[in-house]
Amino acid sequence: MGRLAGKVALITGGARGMGKSHVRHFVAEGAKVVFGDVLDDWGAAVAGKLDPDVARYVHHDVTSEADWTAAVATAVETFGRLDILVNNAGILQHGKIADMAVEDFRRSLDINAVGTWLGIKSVIGAMTAAEGGSIVNISSIEGFAGAAGLAAYSASKFAIRGITRSAAQELGQFGIRVNSVHPGGILTPMAMSMAGNVDQDTATNFLSRLPIPRFGEPIEVSRLVAFLASDESSYCTGSEFLVDGGMISGPGY
Ligand code: NAP
């Protein structure tokens, strides 16, 4: 029996990258999954390869309260309950502070931080009705360290840590656990867009100095997310979990 057997999960940003990996891994671990994204064609393609009795795609912009209400309702009406939320959707916008428009800074905060907060707010009722749950918020190594050109992204990912800790304090009384996951260097379309700003020699040199000298695979994050979503992590809440090949463990970062 899978470690998520009997659980119902809602996963955001599930049409590609790590979100897609989480959706597939959760299904393989026995969960029923509702997943959303703004990339509807990609989401439908992922859903098309899964059994509709265990996985459903919904259009879900995480900045929209109405979309959150509809996604939670789909989980409860289709699968009977909601036990898990993975706040995975996010964007990465490059731009030095001197160059970035304030609208772009606000957009990063709106999707990455406000979207996460709105997700937690939206599932409290359903998880309380299920007598508990687990919320996994996807932050980043940039939730611990800043980088030139990433002020907007880093601010939004630091914010997720504060939201996670506060939510853990507020929701423990309802049996709801809340933790954050901090990936770094995972091979996805987002990481490729980041790599596009760095020349090949710099990237190869940087990777070769890591304790685990390679990019990470999305499934290596999905396994950690599934652990935190499952009852195996029953004494973990308000905590931060790195999955970065040791990237920020040393002085070089
Ligand atoms: P990805 O491949 O770009 O996937 C993110 C998905 O979220 C995309 O389908 C994206 O669609 C979607 N999305 C964007 N805005 C949305 C919105 N308002 N509502 C719903 N969905 C939205 O990125 P990823 O690398 O898998 O990243 C997943 C999460 O991990 C993100 O939170 C990211 O910040 C975090 N992370 C990634 C890495 C890494 O190394 N890859 C490292 C640290 C943290 P669009 O294409 O339209 O934007």
Coordinates of C-alpha atoms and ligand atoms in Angstrom, one line a residue:
M1 CA 0.0 0.0 0.0
G2 CA 1.3 3.5 -0.9
R3 CA 2.3 5.9 1.8
L4 CA -0.6 8.3 0.6
A5 CA -3.3 5.6 0.3
G6 CA -6.7 7.0 1.3
K7 CA -5.5 10.7 1.1
V8 CA -6.9 13.4 -1.2
A9 CA -4.4 16.0 -2.4
L10 CA -4.6 19.4 -4.2
I11 CA -1.4 20.4 -6.0
T12 CA -0.9 23.7 -7.7
G13 CA 1.3 24.4 -10.8
G14 CA 0.9 20.7 -11.7
A15 CA 1.0 21.0 -15.5
R16 CA 4.8 20.8 -15.8
G17 CA 8.1 20.7 -14.0
M18 CA 8.1 19.6 -10.4
G19 CA 4.4 20.0 -10.0
K20 CA 3.8 17.4 -12.7
S21 CA 6.3 15.1 -11.0
H22 CA 4.4 15.6 -7.6
V23 CA 1.1 14.7 -9.3
R24 CA 2.4 11.5 -10.8
H25 CA 4.3 10.5 -7.6
F26 CA 1.3 11.1 -5.4
V27 CA -0.9 9.0 -7.6
A28 CA 1.8 6.2 -7.5
E29 CA 1.7 6.4 -3.7
G30 CA -2.0 5.9 -3.6
A31 CA -3.4 9.4 -3.3
K32 CA -6.3 10.9 -5.3
V33 CA -5.2 14.2 -6.7
V34 CA -6.8 17.3 -8.0
F35 CA -4.2 19.5 -9.7
G36 CA -4.3 22.9 -11.3
D37 CA -2.3 25.3 -13.4
V38 CA -2.7 28.2 -15.7
L39 CA -1.3 26.1 -18.6
D40 CA -4.5 24.3 -19.5
D41 CA -3.2 22.4 -22.5
W42 CA -0.3 21.1 -20.6
G43 CA -2.5 20.2 -17.6
A44 CA -5.0 18.3 -19.8
A45 CA -2.1 16.4 -21.4
V46 CA -0.8 15.3 -17.9
A47 CA -4.4 14.3 -16.9
G48 CA -4.9 12.4 -20.1
K49 CA -2.2 9.9 -19.1
L50 CA -3.8 9.3 -15.6
D51 CA -6.9 7.4 -14.5
P52 CA -9.7 10.0 -14.1
D53 CA -10.9 8.0 -11.1
V54 CA -7.7 9.1 -9.2
A55 CA -6.6 12.4 -10.9
R56 CA -8.5 15.5 -12.1
Y57 CA -7.1 18.7 -13.8
V58 CA -8.7 22.1 -13.1
H59 CA -7.9 25.5 -14.3
H60 CA -6.5 27.2 -11.2
D61 CA -4.8 30.6 -11.1
V62 CA -3.4 30.7 -7.5
T63 CA -4.0 34.5 -7.3
S64 CA -7.7 34.0 -7.8
E65 CA -9.9 33.4 -4.7
A66 CA -12.7 32.1 -6.9
D67 CA -10.3 29.5 -8.5
W68 CA -9.2 28.4 -5.0
T69 CA -12.9 27.9 -4.0
A70 CA -13.6 25.9 -7.1
A71 CA -10.5 23.7 -6.8
V72 CA -11.2 22.8 -3.2
A73 CA -14.9 22.1 -4.1
T74 CA -13.7 19.8 -6.9
A75 CA -11.6 17.8 -4.5
V76 CA -14.3 17.5 -1.9
E77 CA -17.1 16.8 -4.4
T78 CA -15.1 14.4 -6.5
F79 CA -13.1 12.5 -3.9
G80 CA -15.0 13.2 -0.7
R81 CA -12.4 15.1 1.4
L82 CA -9.2 17.1 1.3
D83 CA -6.1 16.0 3.3
I84 CA -3.1 17.6 1.5
L85 CA -2.3 20.9 -0.1
V86 CA 1.0 21.3 -2.1
N87 CA 1.5 25.0 -2.8
N88 CA 3.9 24.5 -5.7
A89 CA 2.9 27.0 -8.4
G90 CA 5.5 29.8 -8.8
I91 CA 7.3 32.1 -11.1
L92 CA 10.8 33.3 -11.4
Q93 CA 11.4 36.8 -12.8
H94 CA 14.9 38.0 -13.3
G95 CA 15.7 41.7 -12.9
K96 CA 18.1 43.9 -10.9
I97 CA 16.4 46.2 -8.4
A98 CA 17.5 49.2 -10.5
D99 CA 15.9 47.8 -13.6
M100 CA 12.8 45.9 -12.5
A101 CA 9.4 47.6 -12.7
V102 CA 7.4 47.7 -9.5
E103 CA 4.6 45.8 -11.2
D104 CA 6.9 42.8 -11.8
F105 CA 8.1 42.8 -8.2
R106 CA 4.4 42.8 -7.1
R107 CA 3.6 40.0 -9.5
S108 CA 6.3 37.7 -8.0
L109 CA 4.9 38.4 -4.5
D110 CA 1.3 38.0 -5.7
I111 CA 1.8 34.5 -7.3
N112 CA 4.5 33.1 -5.0
A113 CA 3.6 34.5 -1.6
V114 CA 0.0 35.7 -1.7
G115 CA -0.9 32.6 -3.7
T116 CA 0.5 30.4 -0.9
W117 CA -1.3 32.4 1.8
L118 CA -4.5 32.2 -0.2
G119 CA -4.1 28.4 -0.6
I120 CA -3.7 27.9 3.1
K121 CA -6.7 30.1 3.8
S122 CA -8.8 28.2 1.3
V123 CA -8.2 24.7 2.6
I124 CA -8.7 25.3 6.4
G125 CA -12.4 24.5 6.3
A126 CA -12.0 21.3 4.3
M127 CA -9.0 20.1 6.3
T128 CA -10.7 20.8 9.6
A129 CA -13.7 18.8 8.3
A130 CA -11.3 15.9 7.5
E131 CA -10.0 16.2 11.1
G132 CA -6.5 17.3 10.0
G133 CA -4.2 17.6 7.1
S134 CA -0.8 18.5 5.8
I135 CA 0.2 21.6 3.8
V136 CA 3.6 21.6 2.0
N137 CA 4.7 25.1 0.7
I138 CA 7.4 25.1 -2.0
S139 CA 9.9 27.8 -1.3
S140 CA 13.5 27.7 -2.6
I141 CA 17.1 28.0 -1.6
E142 CA 16.4 31.7 -2.4
G143 CA 14.3 31.6 0.7
F144 CA 17.5 31.4 2.7
A145 CA 19.9 33.4 0.5
G146 CA 19.6 36.4 -1.9
A147 CA 21.2 36.7 -5.3
A148 CA 21.8 39.5 -7.7
G149 CA 18.8 39.8 -10.0
L150 CA 16.6 37.8 -7.8
A151 CA 15.3 40.3 -5.2
A152 CA 11.6 39.7 -6.2
Y153 CA 11.9 35.9 -6.2
S154 CA 13.9 35.8 -3.0
A155 CA 11.6 38.2 -1.2
S156 CA 8.6 36.0 -2.2
K157 CA 10.4 32.8 -1.1
F158 CA 11.5 34.3 2.2
A159 CA 7.9 35.3 2.8
I160 CA 6.8 31.6 2.4
R161 CA 8.9 30.7 5.4
G162 CA 7.1 33.3 7.5
I163 CA 3.7 32.2 6.3
T164 CA 4.6 28.6 6.9
R165 CA 5.8 29.1 10.5
S166 CA 2.8 31.3 11.4
A167 CA 0.3 28.9 9.8
A168 CA 1.8 26.0 11.7
Q169 CA 1.3 28.0 14.9
E170 CA -2.3 28.8 14.0
L171 CA -3.4 25.5 12.6
G172 CA -1.9 22.9 14.9
Q173 CA -5.0 23.0 17.0
F174 CA -7.0 21.6 14.0
G175 CA -4.5 18.8 13.4
I176 CA -3.1 20.6 10.3
R177 CA 0.7 20.5 9.8
V178 CA 2.5 23.1 7.7
N179 CA 6.0 22.8 6.4
S180 CA 8.2 24.3 3.7
V181 CA 10.4 22.6 1.1
H182 CA 13.5 24.4 -0.3
P183 CA 14.7 23.0 -3.6
G184 CA 17.8 24.2 -5.5
G185 CA 19.2 23.2 -8.9
I186 CA 16.3 21.0 -10.0
L187 CA 16.1 20.3 -13.7
T188 CA 12.8 21.9 -14.8
P189 CA 11.7 24.5 -17.4
M190 CA 12.1 27.2 -14.6
A191 CA 15.7 26.1 -13.9
M192 CA 16.5 26.1 -17.6
S193 CA 15.3 29.7 -17.8
M194 CA 17.7 30.5 -14.9
A195 CA 20.5 28.7 -16.7
G196 CA 19.9 30.8 -19.7
N197 CA 21.2 33.8 -17.8
V198 CA 24.5 32.0 -16.9
D199 CA 27.2 30.8 -19.4
Q200 CA 27.9 27.1 -19.7
D201 CA 31.4 27.2 -18.1
T202 CA 30.2 29.1 -15.1
A203 CA 27.3 26.6 -14.7
T204 CA 29.6 23.5 -15.0
N205 CA 32.1 25.0 -12.6
F206 CA 29.4 25.8 -10.1
L207 CA 27.8 22.3 -10.3
S208 CA 31.2 20.5 -10.0
R209 CA 31.8 22.2 -6.6
L210 CA 28.5 20.9 -5.0
P211 CA 28.7 18.1 -2.5
I212 CA 26.4 16.2 -4.9
P213 CA 27.8 17.6 -8.2
R214 CA 24.8 17.4 -10.5
F215 CA 21.4 18.9 -11.1
G216 CA 18.5 17.3 -9.1
E217 CA 15.6 15.5 -10.7
P218 CA 12.0 16.5 -9.9
I219 CA 11.3 13.1 -8.5
E220 CA 14.0 13.7 -5.8
V221 CA 11.8 16.6 -4.6
S222 CA 8.6 14.7 -5.0
R223 CA 9.7 12.0 -2.6
L224 CA 10.4 14.6 0.1
V225 CA 7.1 16.3 -0.5
A226 CA 5.2 13.0 -0.3
F227 CA 6.9 12.2 3.0
L228 CA 5.8 15.6 4.4
A229 CA 2.3 15.1 3.0
S230 CA 2.1 11.6 4.6
D231 CA 1.5 10.5 8.2
E232 CA 5.2 9.4 8.3
S233 CA 6.1 13.0 9.1
S234 CA 3.5 13.2 11.9
Y235 CA 5.7 15.2 14.3
C236 CA 7.0 17.7 11.7
T237 CA 5.4 21.1 11.5
G238 CA 6.6 24.7 11.1
S239 CA 9.8 23.2 9.6
E240 CA 12.0 23.9 6.6
F241 CA 13.4 21.1 4.5
L242 CA 16.3 21.6 2.0
V243 CA 16.6 19.5 -1.2
D244 CA 19.5 21.1 -3.0
G245 CA 22.4 18.7 -3.3
G246 CA 24.1 20.5 -0.4
M247 CA 24.2 23.8 -2.4
I248 CA 23.8 26.2 0.4
S249 CA 25.5 24.1 3.1
G250 CA 29.0 25.6 2.5
P251 CA 30.5 29.1 2.3
G252 CA 30.6 29.1 -1.5
Y253 CA 26.9 30.1 -2.0
Ligands
NAP1 P1 7.9 25.4 -13.7 O1 8.4 24.3 -14.5 O2 7.9 26.8 -14.2 O3 6.4 25.1 -13.1 C1 5.7 26.0 -12.4 C2 4.3 26.0 -12.9 O4 3.5 26.9 -12.1 C3 4.2 26.4 -14.4 O5 3.3 25.5 -15.1 C4 3.6 27.8 -14.3 O6 3.0 28.2 -15.4 C5 2.7 27.6 -13.1 N1 2.1 28.9 -12.7 C6 2.7 30.1 -12.8 N2 1.9 31.1 -12.3 C7 0.8 30.4 -11.9 C8 -0.4 30.9 -11.3 N3 -0.7 32.2 -11.1 N4 -1.3 29.9 -10.9 C9 -1.1 28.6 -11.1 N5 0.0 28.2 -11.7 C10 0.9 29.1 -12.1 O7 8.8 25.6 -12.3 P2 9.4 24.4 -11.4 O8 10.9 24.5 -11.5 O9 8.7 23.1 -11.5 O10 9.0 25.1 -10.0 C11 8.0 24.6 -9.1 C12 8.2 25.3 -7.8 O11 9.5 25.0 -7.3 C13 8.1 26.9 -7.9 O12 7.4 27.4 -6.7 C14 9.5 27.3 -7.9 O13 9.7 28.6 -7.4 C15 10.1 26.2 -7.0 N6 11.6 26.0 -7.1 C16 12.2 25.6 -8.3 C17 13.5 25.3 -8.3 C18 14.2 24.7 -9.5 O14 15.4 24.5 -9.4 N7 13.6 24.4 -10.6 C19 14.3 25.7 -7.2 C20 13.7 26.2 -6.1 C21 12.3 26.4 -6.0 P3 3.7 29.4 -16.4 O15 4.7 28.7 -17.2 O16 2.6 30.0 -17.1 O17 4.4 30.4 -15.5

